[in-house]
Short mmCIF file of C-alpha atoms and ligand atoms in Angstrom, two decimals:
data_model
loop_
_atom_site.label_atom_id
_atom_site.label_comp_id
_atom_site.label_asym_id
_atom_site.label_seq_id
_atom_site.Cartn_x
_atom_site.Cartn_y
_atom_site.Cartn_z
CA UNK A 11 65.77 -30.99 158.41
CA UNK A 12 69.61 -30.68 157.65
CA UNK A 13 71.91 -29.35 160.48
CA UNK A 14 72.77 -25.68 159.42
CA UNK A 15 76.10 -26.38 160.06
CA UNK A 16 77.12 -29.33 158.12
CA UNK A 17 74.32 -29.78 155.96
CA UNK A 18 73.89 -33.18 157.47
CA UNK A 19 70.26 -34.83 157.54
CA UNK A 20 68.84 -34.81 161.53
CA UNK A 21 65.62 -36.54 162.66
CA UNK A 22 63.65 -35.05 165.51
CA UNK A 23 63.16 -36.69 168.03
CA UNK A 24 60.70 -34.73 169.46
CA UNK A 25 58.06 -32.12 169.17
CA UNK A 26 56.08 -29.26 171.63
CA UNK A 27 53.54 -28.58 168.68
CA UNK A 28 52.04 -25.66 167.25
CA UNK A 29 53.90 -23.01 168.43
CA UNK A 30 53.52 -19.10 168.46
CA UNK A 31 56.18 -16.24 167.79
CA UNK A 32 57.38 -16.60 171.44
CA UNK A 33 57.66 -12.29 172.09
CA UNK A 34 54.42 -11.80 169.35
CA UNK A 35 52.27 -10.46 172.06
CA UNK A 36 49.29 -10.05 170.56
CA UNK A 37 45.89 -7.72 170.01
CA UNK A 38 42.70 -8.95 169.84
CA UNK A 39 41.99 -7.49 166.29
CA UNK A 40 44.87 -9.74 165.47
CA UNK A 41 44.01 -13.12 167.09
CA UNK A 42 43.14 -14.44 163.69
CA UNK A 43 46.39 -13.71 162.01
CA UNK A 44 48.42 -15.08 164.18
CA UNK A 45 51.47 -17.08 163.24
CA UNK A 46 52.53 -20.63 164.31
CA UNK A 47 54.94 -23.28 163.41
CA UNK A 48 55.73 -26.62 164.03
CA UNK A 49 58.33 -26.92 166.85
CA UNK A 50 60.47 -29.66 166.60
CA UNK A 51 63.88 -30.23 167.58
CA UNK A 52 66.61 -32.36 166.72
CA UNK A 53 70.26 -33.47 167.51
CA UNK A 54 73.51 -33.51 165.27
CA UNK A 55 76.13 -35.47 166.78
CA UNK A 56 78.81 -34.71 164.74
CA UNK A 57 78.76 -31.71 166.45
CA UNK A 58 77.04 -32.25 169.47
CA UNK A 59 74.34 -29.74 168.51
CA UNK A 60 71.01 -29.81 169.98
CA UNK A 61 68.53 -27.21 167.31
CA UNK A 62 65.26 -26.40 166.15
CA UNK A 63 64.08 -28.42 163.00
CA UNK A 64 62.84 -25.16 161.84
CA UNK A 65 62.07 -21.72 163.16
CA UNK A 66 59.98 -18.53 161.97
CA UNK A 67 62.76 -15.95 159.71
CA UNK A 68 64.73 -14.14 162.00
CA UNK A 69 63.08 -10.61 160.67
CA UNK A 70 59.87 -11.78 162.05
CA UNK A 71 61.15 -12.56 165.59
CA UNK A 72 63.40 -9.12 165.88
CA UNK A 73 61.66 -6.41 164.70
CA UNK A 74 60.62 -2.66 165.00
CA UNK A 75 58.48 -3.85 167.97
CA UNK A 76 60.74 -6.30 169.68
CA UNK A 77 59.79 -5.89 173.55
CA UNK A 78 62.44 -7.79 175.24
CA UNK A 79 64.38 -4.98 177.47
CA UNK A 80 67.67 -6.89 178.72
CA UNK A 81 67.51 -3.55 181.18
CA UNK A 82 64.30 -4.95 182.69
CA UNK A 83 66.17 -6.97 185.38
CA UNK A 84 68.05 -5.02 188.07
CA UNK A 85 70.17 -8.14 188.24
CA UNK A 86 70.91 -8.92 184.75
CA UNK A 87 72.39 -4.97 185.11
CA UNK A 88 74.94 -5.70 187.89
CA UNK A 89 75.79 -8.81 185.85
CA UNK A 90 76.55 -7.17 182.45
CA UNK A 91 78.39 -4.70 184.47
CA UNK A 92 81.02 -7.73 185.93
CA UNK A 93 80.50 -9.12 182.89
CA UNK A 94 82.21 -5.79 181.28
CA UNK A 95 84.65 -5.65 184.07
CA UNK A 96 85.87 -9.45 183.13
CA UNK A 97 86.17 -8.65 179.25
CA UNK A 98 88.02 -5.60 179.98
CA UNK A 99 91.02 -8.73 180.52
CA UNK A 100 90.93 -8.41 176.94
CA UNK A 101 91.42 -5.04 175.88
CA UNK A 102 94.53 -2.33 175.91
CA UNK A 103 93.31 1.14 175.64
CA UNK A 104 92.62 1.82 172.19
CA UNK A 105 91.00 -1.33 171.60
CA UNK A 106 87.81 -1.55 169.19
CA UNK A 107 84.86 -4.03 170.63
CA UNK A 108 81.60 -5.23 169.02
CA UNK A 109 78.41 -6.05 170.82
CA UNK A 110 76.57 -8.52 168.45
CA UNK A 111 72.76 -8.35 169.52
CA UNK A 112 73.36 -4.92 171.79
CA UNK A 113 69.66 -4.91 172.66
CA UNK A 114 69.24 -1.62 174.63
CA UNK A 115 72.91 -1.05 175.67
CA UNK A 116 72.59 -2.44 178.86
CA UNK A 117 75.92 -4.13 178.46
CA UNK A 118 77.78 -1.71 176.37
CA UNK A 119 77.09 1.46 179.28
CA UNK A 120 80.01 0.15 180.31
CA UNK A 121 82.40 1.12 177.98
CA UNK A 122 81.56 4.61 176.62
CA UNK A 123 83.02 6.74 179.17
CA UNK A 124 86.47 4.95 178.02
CA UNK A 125 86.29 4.48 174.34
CA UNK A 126 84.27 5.97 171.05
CA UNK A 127 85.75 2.16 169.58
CA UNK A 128 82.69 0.37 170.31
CA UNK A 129 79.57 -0.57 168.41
CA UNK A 130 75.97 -2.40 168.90
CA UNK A 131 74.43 -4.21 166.26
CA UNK A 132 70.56 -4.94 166.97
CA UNK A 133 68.38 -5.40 164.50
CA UNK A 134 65.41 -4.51 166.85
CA UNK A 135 64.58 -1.03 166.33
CA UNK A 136 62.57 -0.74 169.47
CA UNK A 137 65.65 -1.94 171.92
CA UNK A 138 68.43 -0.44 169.68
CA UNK A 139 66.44 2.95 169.73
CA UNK A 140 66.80 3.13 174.06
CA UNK A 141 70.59 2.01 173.56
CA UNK A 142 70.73 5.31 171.09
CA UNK A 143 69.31 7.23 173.54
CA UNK A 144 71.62 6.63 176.12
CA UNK A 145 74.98 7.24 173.62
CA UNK A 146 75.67 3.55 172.75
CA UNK A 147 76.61 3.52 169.01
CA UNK A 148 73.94 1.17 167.54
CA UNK A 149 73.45 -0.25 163.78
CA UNK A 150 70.17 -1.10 163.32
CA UNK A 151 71.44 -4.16 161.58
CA UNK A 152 71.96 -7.98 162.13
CA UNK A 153 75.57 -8.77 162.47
CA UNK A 154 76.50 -10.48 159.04
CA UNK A 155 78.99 -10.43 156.38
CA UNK A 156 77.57 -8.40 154.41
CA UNK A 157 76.32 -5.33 157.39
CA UNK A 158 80.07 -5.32 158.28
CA UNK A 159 81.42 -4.88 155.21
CA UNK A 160 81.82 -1.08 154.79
CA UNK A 161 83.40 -1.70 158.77
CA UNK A 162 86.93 -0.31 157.16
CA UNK A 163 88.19 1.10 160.59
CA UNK A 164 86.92 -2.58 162.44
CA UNK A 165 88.14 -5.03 159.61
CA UNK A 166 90.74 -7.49 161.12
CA UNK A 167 91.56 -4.98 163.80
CA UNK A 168 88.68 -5.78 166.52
CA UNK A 169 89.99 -6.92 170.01
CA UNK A 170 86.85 -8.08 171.46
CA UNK A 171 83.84 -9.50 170.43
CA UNK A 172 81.25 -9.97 172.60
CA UNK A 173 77.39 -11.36 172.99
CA UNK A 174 75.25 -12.63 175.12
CA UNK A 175 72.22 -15.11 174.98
CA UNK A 176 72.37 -13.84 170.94
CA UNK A 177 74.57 -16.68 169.36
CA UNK A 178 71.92 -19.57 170.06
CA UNK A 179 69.71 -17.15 167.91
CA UNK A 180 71.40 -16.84 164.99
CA UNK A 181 70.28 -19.39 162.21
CA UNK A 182 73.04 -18.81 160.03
CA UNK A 183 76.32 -19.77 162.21
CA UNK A 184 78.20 -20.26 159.16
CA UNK A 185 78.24 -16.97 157.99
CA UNK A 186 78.16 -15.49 161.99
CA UNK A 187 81.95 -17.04 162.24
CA UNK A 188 82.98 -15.79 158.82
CA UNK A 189 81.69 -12.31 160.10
CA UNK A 190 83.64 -12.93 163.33
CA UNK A 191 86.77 -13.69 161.17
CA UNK A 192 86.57 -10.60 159.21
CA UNK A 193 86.35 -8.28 162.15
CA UNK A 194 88.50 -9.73 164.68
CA UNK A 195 92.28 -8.86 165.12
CA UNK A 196 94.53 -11.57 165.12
CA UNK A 197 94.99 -12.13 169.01
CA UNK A 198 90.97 -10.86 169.31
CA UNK A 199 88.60 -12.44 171.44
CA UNK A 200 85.09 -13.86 171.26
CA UNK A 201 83.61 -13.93 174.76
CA UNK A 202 80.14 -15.02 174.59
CA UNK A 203 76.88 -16.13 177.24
CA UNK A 204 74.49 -18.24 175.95
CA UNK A 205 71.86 -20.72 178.12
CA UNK A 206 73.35 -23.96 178.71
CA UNK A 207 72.46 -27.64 177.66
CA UNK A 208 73.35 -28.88 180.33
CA UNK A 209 70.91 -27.05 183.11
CA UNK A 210 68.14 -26.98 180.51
CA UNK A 211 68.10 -30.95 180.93
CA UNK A 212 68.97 -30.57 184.42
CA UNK A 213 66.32 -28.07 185.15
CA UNK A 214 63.91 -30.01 183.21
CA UNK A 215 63.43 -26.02 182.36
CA UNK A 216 62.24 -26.82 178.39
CA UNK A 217 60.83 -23.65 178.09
CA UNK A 218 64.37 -22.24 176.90
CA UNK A 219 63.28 -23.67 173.82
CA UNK A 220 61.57 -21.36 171.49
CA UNK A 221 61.48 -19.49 168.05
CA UNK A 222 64.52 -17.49 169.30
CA UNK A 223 66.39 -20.44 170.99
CA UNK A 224 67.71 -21.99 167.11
CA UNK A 225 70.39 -23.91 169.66
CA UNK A 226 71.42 -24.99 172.90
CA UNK A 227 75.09 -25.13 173.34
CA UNK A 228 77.45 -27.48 175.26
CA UNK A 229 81.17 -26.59 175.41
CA UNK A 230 81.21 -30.07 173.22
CA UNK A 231 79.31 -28.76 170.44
CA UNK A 232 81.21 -24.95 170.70
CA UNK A 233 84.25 -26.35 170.70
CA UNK A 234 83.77 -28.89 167.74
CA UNK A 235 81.30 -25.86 165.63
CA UNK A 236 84.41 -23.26 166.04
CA UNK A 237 87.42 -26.12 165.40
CA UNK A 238 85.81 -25.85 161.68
CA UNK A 239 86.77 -22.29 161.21
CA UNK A 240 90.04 -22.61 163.05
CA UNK A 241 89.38 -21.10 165.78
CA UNK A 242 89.63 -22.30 169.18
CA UNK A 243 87.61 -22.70 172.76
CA UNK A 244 90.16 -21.46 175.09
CA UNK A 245 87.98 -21.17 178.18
CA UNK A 246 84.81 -21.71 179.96
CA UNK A 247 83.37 -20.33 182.78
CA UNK A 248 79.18 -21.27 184.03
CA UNK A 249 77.31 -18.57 184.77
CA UNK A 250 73.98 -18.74 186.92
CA UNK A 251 72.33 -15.94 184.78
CA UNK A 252 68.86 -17.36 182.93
CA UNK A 253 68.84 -21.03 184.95
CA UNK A 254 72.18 -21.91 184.09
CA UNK A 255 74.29 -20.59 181.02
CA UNK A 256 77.90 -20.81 179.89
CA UNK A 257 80.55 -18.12 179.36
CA UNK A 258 82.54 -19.48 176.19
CA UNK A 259 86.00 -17.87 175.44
CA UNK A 260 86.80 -18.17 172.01
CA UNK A 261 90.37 -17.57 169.88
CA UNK A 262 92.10 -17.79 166.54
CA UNK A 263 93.74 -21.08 166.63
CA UNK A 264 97.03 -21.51 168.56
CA UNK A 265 96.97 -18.32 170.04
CA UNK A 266 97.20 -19.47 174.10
CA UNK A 267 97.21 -22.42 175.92
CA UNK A 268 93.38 -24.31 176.40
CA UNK A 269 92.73 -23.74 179.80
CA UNK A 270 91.99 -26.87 181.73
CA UNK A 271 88.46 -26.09 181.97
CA UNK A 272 87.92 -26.38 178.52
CA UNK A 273 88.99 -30.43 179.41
CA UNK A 274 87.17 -30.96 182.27
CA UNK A 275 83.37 -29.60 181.24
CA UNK A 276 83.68 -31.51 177.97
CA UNK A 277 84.78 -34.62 180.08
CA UNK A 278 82.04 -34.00 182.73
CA UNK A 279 79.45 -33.31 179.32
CA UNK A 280 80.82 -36.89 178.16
CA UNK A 281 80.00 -38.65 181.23
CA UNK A 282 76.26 -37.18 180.75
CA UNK A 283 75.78 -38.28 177.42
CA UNK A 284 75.71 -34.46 176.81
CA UNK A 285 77.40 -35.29 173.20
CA UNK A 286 74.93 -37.75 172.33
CA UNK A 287 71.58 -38.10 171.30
CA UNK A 288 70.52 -40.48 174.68
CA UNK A 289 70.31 -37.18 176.56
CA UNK A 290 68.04 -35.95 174.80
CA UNK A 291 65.63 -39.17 174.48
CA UNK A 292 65.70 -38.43 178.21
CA UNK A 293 65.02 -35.19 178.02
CA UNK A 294 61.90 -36.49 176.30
CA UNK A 295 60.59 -38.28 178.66
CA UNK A 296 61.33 -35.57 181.49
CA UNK A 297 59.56 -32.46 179.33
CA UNK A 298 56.42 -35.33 179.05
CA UNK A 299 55.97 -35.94 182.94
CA UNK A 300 57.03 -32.58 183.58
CA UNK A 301 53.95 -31.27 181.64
CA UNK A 302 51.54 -33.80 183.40
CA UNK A 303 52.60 -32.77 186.61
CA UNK A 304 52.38 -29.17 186.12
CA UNK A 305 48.82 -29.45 184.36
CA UNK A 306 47.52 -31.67 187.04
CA UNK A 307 48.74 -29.28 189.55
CA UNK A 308 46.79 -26.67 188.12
CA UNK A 309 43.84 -28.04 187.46
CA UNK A 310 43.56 -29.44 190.76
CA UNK A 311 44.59 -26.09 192.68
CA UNK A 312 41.56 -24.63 190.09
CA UNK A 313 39.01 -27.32 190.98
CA UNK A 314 39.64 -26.90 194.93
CA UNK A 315 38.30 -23.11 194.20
CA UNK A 316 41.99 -21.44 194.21
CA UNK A 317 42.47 -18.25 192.04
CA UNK A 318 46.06 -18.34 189.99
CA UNK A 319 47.74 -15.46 187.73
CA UNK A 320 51.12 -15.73 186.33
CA UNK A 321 54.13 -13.80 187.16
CA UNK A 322 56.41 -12.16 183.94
CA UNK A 323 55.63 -12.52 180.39
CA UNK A 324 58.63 -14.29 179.47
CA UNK A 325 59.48 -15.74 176.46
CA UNK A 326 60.00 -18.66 178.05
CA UNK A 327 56.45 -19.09 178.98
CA UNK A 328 54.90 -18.67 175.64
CA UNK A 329 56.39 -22.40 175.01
CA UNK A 330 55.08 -23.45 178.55
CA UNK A 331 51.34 -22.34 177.89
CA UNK A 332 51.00 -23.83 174.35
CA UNK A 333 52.97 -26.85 174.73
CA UNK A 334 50.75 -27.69 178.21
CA UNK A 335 47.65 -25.65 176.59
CA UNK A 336 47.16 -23.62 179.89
CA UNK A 337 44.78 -21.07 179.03
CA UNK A 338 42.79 -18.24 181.16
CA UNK A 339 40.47 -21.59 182.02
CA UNK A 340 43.61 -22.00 184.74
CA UNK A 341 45.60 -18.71 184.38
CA UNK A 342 43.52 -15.43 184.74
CA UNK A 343 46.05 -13.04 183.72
CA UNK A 344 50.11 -12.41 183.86
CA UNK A 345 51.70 -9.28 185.11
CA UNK A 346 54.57 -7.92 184.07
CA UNK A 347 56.42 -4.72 184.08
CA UNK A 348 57.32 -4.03 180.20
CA UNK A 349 54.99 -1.61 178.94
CA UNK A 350 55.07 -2.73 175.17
CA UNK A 351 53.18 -6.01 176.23
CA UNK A 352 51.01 -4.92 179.14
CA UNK A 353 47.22 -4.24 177.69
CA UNK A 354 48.04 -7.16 174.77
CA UNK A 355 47.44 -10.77 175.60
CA UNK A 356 50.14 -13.73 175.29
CA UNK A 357 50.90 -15.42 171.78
CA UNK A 358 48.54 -18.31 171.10
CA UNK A 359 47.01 -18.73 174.94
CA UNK A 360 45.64 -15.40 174.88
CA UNK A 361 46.17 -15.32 178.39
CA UNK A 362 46.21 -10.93 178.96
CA UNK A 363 49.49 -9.61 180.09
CA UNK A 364 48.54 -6.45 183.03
CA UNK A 365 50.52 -4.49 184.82
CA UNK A 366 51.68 -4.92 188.18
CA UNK A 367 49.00 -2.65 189.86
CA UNK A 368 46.85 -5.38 188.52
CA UNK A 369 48.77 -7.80 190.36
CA UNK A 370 48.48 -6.17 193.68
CA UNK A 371 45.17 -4.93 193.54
CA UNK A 372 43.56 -8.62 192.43
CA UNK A 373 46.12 -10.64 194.64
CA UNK A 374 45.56 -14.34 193.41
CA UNK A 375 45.63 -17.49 195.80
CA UNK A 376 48.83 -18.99 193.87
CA UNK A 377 50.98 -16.90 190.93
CA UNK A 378 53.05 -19.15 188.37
CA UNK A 379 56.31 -17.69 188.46
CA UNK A 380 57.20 -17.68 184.78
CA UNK A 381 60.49 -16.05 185.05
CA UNK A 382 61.73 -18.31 187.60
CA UNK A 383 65.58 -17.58 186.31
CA UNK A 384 65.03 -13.92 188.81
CA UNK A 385 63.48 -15.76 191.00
CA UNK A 386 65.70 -13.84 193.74
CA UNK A 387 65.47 -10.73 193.06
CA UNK A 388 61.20 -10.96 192.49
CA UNK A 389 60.92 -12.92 195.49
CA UNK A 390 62.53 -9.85 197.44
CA UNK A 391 60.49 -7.10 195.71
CA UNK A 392 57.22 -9.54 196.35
CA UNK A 393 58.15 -10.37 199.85
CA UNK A 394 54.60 -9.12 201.16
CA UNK A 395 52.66 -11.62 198.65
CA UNK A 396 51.02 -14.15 201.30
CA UNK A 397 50.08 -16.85 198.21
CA UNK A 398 51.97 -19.43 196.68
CA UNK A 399 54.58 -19.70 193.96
CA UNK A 400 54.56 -22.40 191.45
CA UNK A 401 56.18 -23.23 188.51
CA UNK A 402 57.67 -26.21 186.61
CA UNK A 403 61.12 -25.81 187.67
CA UNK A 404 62.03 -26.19 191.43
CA UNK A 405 61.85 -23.13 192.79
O1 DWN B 514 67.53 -14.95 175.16
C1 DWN B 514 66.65 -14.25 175.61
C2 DWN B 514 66.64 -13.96 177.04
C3 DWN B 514 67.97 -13.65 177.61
O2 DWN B 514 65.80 -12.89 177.36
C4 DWN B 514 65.62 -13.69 174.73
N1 DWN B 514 65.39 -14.50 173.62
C5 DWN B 514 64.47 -13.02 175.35
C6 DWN B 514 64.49 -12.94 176.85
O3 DWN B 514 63.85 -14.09 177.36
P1 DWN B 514 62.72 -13.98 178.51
O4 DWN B 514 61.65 -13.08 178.06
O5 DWN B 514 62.38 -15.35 178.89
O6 DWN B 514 63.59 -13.21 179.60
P2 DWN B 514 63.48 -12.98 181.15
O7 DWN B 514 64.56 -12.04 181.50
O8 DWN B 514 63.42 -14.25 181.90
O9 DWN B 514 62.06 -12.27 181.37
C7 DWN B 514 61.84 -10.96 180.98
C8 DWN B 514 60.40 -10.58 181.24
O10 DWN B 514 60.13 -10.66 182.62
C9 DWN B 514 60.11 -9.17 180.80
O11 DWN B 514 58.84 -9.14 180.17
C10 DWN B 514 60.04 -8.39 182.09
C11 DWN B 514 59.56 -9.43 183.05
N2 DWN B 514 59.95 -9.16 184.44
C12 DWN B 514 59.00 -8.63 185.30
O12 DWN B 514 57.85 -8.42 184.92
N3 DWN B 514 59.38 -8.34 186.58
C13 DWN B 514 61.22 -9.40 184.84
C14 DWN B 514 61.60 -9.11 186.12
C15 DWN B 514 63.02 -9.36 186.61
C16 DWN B 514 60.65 -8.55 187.03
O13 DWN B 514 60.93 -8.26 188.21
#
C-alpha cells in the first residue's frame, strides 16, 4: 500500500485476515452476500503513522443504517458534556463551531441553548436523523472540501472545530486538513479525541482495529501529519474514554506557545519506540499470544460444561470473533441494548445479537465482556449477575 499521507510505499507487517464490515450486522437472507476484506496494517515512519493497508469505501461503513448511537453510553454523555464545557475555553459568544462526525448530537446538546452558530456533519442518516430530532443542525454529509464549499457564513471565520473518535476514520486526511483550513478562523481551534496508540499496545486491546479505525494516532504522528499543513499541536491531554484515547489541541502555526505537554508525551512516545516500527513488531507478537490465550480459555471453560454469551455488540468485537474465529460453537449469543442490531446476528461469526431480556432470562455461566472500555458503568447496572466476566483485556 502507499501511506495516504505521503504517498510513500509501507509494508505490513501484519495481518488479522478476512475481515467483515465491523457495524454490518447482518440477516440471515444476507449471509451469502456478505462483504470481507483483507485486514492488514502497516507503519509509516516518516510520520509515525500506524494504518490500515486498505479498508472497505467509507460510504459502505457510514450509511443510512449506521447503528452506532454515541448516546448509548450514560457515560460517554457526562463526558461529551465536560468535554463541551472544556472547548467552551475556546469560544467568545458569537463564535461559529463544527462537529465533524456529529453522530446523534450527543456532543453538540451542549451548545444549542447558546448559539444557532453550530453545525453536525454525519454522513449516517440513521444517527444524524436522532441529532435532527433533538434541534442539532445536521448535514447529512461527510466533512470535505467540496460539502463545505457553499459554507459562505463558516469560511475562514470558524472558532472551533471539534471531533471525536472520527479523525482516525477518515481515509482522506489530506483533503480533511485542507477542509479544516478553509473553515477555520485564523486564531480557530481543532480540538479532537481519537483512541490512542499508545494504550492499544498497552492494552494489548487490538480490537480497536477495524474497517472504521483507518489510523491510530500518537501525538508523534499528529504532530508531524499537521506540521505539513502548517498547523500546529499546541496541547495534549489523555483521556480514559474507549481504553485509553488522546485529546489533541490543534492551531494555525505560531499562534501560542506549545504547551509542555506537547514535549513530554512525544518524549515519553520516543522512549517506547512509539515512533517506530519495533512497537509494532511487538505488538505482533502480543495480538498472537493474546489470541491463544483467549481461545484456549474458551474452549476450555466450554469443554468443562460452562455456558458463555457475550456482553455488547461492539465494533470492537467483530475484529475479536473473526480474527480468533469464535463462533456460537463457544459464544451462544451477545446482548446488547441498540435496537437496530438486536434480532440480526454479528458480521462474519454469525454469532445473534438479543436483547437484554435475553440476557437475564438465559443467565450464562461466564459473559465475554466485549465492551470492556464501560466496563464501570455495566458492571454497576449488572451488579446482580453471579457469573464470570472475561475478556481479552484485563478487566
Ligand atoms: O469509534 C467508534 C467508537 C467510539 O464507537 C466507532 N467506530 C464505533 C463505536 O465503537 P464500539 O461499537 O466498539 O463502541 P462502544 O461504545 O464500545 O460499544 C457500543 C455498543 O455497546 C453498542 O452496541 C451499545 C452497546 N452497549 C450495551 O449494550 N450496553 C453499551 C453499553 C454502555 C451498555 O451498557
Amino acid at each position: 500500500m502507499n501511506c495516504k499521507i505521503t504517498g510513500k510505499k509501507i509494508n505490513p507487517f501484519m495481518s488479522f485476515g478476512k475481515m467483515p464490515i465491523a457495524n454490518g450486522f447482518i440477516e440471515k437472507k444476507d449471509f451469502r452476500d456478505e462483504f470481507f476484506f483483507n485486514m492488514e496494517v502497516g507503519f509509516n515512519e516518516d510520520i509515525s503513522l500506524f494504518q490500515l493497508n486498505d479498508h472497505p469505501k467509507p460510504e459502505k461503513m457510514f450509511n443510512k443504517d449506521y447503528p452506532f448511537f454515541t448516546g448509548s453510553s450514560e457515560y460517554m454523555k457526562k463526558h461529551f458534556k465536560e468535554y463541551a464545557n472544556f472547548v467552551k475555553n475556546y469560544l467568545n459568544s458569537n463564535s461559529k463551531i463544527i462537529e465533524i462526525g456529529s453522530n446523534d448530537g450527543t456532543f453538540l446538546k451542549n451548545f444549542i441553548t447558546q448559539t444557532n452558530n453550530v453545525i453536525g456533519f454525519e454522513p449516517s442518516e440513521s444517527v444524524a436523523n436522532v441529532a435532527k430530532k433533538s434541534n442539532v443542525p445536521t448535514i447529512t454529509k461527510f466533512f470535505n472540501k467540496s460539502n463545505v464549499k457553499d459554507l459562505n457564513k463558516y469560511l475562514g471565520q470558524t472558532d472551533l472545530i471539534c471531533a471525536s473518535n472520527v479523525i482516525c476514520h477518515v481515509p482522506n486526511l489530506n483533503d480533511l486538513i485542507e477542509t479544516i483550513d478553509l473553515l477555520l478562523s485564523s486564531n480557530g481551534t481543532f480540538v479532537f479525541e481519537e483512541p490512542y496508540l499508545g494504550s492499544m499496545f498497552e492494552k494489548i486491546s487490538y480490537d480497536q482495529i477495524y474497517d472504521e479505525h483507518i489510523y491510530m494516532f500518537s501525538a508523534s504522528s499528529i504532530s508531524k501529519i499537521f506540521k505539513r499543513f502548517d498547523f500546529e499541536l499546541v496541547d495534549v491531554f489523555p483521556q480514559i474514554t474507549h481504553g485509553g484515547s488522546m485529546r489533541y489541541i490543534v492551531k494555525r502555526k505560531g499562534k501560542i506557545n506549545i504547551s509542555s505537554n506537547v514535549e513530554k508525551i512525544i518524549e515519553t512516545e520516543k522512549k517506547k519506540d512509539l515512533d517506530k516500527i519495533n512497537s509494532c513488531l511487538n505488538f505482533k507478537k502480543n495480538c498472537e499470544n493474546s489470541k491463544s490465550k483467549i481461545l484456549k480459555k474458551l474452549i476450555d471453560l466450554k469443554n468443562l460444561g460452562n455456558s458463555i454469551c457475550g456482553y455488547a455488540a461492539t465494533s470492537k468485537s467483530t475484529t475479536i470473533l473473526n480474527y480468533c474465529n469464535i463462533d456460537t460453537q463457544l459464544i451462544d449469543y451477545i446482548c446488547d441494548t441498540t435496537k437496530e442490531k438486536i434480532g440480526k446476528f454479528s458480521p462474519g461469526m454469525h454469532i445473534p445479537i438479543v436483547d437484554m431480556k435475553h440476557f437475564y432470562n438465559n443467565v450464562t455461566d461466564y459473559v465475554y465482556l466485549f465492551a470492556w472500555n464501560h466496563k464501570e458503568e455495566i458492571l454497576k447496572k449488572e451488579k446482580d449477575y453471579k457469573g464470570k466476566w472475561i475478556s481479552h483485556v484485563e478487566l
